[in-house]
PDB file of C-alpha atoms in Angstrom:
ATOM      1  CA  UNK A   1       8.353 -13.896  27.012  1.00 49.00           C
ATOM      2  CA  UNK A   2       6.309 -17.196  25.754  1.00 55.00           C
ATOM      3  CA  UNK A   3       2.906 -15.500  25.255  1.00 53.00           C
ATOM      4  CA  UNK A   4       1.333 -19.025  26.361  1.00 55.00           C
ATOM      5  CA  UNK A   5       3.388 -18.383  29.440  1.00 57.00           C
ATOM      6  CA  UNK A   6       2.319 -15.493  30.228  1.00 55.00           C
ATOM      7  CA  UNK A   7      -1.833 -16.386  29.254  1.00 56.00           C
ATOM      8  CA  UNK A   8      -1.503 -18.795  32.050  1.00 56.00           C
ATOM      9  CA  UNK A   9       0.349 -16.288  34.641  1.00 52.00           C
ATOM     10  CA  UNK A  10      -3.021 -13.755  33.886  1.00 54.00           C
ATOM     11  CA  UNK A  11      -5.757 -16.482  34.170  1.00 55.00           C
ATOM     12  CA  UNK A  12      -7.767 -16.067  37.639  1.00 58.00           C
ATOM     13  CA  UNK A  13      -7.188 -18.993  39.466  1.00 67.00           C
ATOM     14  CA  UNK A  14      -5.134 -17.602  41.797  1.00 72.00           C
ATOM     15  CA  UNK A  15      -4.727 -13.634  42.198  1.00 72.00           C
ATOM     16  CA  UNK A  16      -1.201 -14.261  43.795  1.00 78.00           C
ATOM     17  CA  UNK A  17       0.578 -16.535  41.961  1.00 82.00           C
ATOM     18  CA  UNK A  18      -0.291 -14.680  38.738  1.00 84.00           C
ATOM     19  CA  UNK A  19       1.116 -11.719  40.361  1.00 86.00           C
ATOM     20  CA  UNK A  20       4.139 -13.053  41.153  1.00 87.00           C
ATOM     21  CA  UNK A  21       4.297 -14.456  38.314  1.00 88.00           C
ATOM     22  CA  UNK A  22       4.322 -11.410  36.192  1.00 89.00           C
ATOM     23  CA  UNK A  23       6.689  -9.895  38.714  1.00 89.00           C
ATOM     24  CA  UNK A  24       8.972 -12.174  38.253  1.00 91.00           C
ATOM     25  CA  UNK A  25       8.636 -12.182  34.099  1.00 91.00           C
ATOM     26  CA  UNK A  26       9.364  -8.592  34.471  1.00 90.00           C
ATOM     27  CA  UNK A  27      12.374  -8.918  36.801  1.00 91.00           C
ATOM     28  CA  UNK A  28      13.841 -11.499  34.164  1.00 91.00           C
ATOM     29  CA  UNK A  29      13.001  -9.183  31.769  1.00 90.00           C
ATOM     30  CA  UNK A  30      14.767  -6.175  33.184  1.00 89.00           C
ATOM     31  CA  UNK A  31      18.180  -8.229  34.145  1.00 88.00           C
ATOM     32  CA  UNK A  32      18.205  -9.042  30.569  1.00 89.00           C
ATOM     33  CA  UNK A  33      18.153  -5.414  29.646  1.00 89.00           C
ATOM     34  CA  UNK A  34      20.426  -4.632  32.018  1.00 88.00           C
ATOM     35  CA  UNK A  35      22.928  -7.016  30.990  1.00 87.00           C
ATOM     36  CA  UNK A  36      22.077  -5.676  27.466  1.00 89.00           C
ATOM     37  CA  UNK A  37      22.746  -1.911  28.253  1.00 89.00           C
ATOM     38  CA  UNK A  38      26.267  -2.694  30.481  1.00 90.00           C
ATOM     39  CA  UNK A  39      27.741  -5.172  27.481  1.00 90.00           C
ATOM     40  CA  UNK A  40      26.784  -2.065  25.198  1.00 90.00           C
ATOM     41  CA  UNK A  41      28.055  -0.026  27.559  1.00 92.00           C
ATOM     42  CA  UNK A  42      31.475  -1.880  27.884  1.00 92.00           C
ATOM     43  CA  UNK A  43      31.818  -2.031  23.917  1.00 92.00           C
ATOM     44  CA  UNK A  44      31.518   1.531  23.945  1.00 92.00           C
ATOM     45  CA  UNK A  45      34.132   1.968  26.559  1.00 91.00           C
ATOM     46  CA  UNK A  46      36.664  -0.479  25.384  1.00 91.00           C
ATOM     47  CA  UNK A  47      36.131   1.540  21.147  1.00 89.00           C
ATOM     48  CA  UNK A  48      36.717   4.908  23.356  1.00 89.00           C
ATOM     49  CA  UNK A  49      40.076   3.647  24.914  1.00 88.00           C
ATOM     50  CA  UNK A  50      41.111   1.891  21.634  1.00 89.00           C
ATOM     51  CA  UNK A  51      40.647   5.450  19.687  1.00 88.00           C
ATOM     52  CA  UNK A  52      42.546   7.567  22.621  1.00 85.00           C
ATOM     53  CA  UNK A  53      45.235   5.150  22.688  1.00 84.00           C
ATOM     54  CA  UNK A  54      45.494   5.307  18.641  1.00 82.00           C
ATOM     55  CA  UNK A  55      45.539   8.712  18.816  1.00 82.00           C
ATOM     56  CA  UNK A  56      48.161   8.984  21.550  1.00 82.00           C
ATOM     57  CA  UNK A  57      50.437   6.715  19.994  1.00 84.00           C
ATOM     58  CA  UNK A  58      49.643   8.835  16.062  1.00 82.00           C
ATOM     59  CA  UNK A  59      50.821  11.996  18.016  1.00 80.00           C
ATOM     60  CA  UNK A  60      54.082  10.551  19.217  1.00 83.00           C
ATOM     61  CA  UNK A  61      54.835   9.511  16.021  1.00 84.00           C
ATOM     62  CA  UNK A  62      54.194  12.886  14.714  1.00 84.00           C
ATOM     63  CA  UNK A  63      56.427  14.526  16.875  1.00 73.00           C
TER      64      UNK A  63
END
């Protein structure tokens, strides 16, 4: 968040449109996180299924 931005979404002239304002710096603010968290997420998932299949396909060559 610009801090500029967000010293003209707290200054008094209007109660209201500061508020919504802020709300809606905060709502940007937590869809970037969120998108954040499920890429993570995703990586995670996609390192799990890549180390189960490597393991499957290690113990058929074992046997």
């Amino acid at each position: 968040m610009n801090p500029a931005s967000l010293s003209s979404a707290l200054s008094p002239r209007d109660p209201r449109s500061s508020l919504r304002t802020l709300v809606l710096y905060y709502m940007q603010a937590l869809r970037e996180e969120v998108v954040l968290l499920s890429t993570r997420i995703a990586k995670m998932g996609n390192l799990l299924q890549t180390t189960v299949q490597y393991d499957q396909s290690w113990k058929a060559r074992c046997m």
